[in-house]
Short mmCIF file of C-alpha atoms and ligand atoms in Angstrom, two decimals:
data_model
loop_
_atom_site.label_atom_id
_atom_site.label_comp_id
_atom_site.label_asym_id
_atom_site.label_seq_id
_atom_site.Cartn_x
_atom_site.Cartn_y
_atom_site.Cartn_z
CA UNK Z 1 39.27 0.97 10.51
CA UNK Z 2 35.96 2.38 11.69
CA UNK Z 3 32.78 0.68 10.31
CA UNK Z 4 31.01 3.65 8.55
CA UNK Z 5 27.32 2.56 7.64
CA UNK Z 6 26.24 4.60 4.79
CA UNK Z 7 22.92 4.57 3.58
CA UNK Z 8 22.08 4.48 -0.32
CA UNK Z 9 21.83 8.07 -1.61
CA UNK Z 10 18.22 9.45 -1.39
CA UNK Z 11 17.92 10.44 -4.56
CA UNK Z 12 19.46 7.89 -7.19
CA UNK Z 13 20.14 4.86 -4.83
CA UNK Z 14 23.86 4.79 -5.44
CA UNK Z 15 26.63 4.23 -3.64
CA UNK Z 16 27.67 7.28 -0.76
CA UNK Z 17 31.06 7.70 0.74
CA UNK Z 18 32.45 9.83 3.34
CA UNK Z 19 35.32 12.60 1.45
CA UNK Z 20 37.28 14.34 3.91
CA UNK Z 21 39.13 17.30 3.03
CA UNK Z 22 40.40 20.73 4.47
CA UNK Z 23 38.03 23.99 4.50
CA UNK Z 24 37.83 27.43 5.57
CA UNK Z 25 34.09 27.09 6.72
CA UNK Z 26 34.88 24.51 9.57
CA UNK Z 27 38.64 25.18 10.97
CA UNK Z 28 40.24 22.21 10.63
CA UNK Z 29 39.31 19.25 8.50
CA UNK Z 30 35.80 18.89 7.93
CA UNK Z 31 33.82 15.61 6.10
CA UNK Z 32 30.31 15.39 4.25
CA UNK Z 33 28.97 12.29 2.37
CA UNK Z 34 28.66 12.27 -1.69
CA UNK Z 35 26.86 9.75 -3.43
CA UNK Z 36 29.53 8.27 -6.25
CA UNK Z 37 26.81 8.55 -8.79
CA UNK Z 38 24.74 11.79 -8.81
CA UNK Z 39 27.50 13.45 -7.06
CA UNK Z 40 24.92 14.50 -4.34
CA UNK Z 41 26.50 15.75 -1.46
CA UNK Z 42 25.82 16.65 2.46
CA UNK Z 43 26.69 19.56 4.59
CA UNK Z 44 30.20 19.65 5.77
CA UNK Z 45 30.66 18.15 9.70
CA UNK Z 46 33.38 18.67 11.91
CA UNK Z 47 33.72 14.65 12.61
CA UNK Z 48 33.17 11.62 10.29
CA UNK Z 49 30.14 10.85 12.80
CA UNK Z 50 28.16 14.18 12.44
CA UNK Z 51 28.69 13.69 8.63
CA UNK Z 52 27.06 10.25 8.57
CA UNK Z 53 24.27 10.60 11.45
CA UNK Z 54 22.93 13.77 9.46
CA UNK Z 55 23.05 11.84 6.22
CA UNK Z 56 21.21 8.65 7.52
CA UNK Z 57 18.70 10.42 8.83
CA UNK Z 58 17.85 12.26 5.45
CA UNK Z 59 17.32 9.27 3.77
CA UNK Z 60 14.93 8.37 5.97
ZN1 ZN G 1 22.90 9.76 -5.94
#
C-alpha cells in the first residue's frame, strides 16, 4: 500500500480520493483526484503521483 496524502478539497473541505480508470486522452490508465463531496475533480495524470502533487499544490 502506498501512503497517498491527500489534501482536503479546496473548495468544500471534504474528503478527496485518488479514482483510477482507463482513458483515451492519456494511453493507458490515467488517475485524477475527486473530492467525495462536491464531486470536484483534477486533471487526469499518467501516475498516481502527478495526480496528487498537482492537486496539493492547488489547495495551497
Ligand atoms: Zn469538495
Amino acid at each position: 500500500m502506498d501512503k497517498t496524502k491527500l489534501k482536503s478539497c479546496p473548495f468544500c473541505g471534504g474528503k478527496a480520493i485518488i479514482s483510477d480508470g482507463v482513458t483515451p486522452r492519456i494511453n493507458g490508465t490515467a488517475y485524477m483526484v475527486i473530492c467525495t463531496v462536491c464531486h470536484t475533480m483534477s486533471n487526469l495524470y499518467g501516475t498516481k503521483r502527478a495526480a496528487i502533487k498537482h492537486w496539493d499544490r492547488r489547495v495551497e
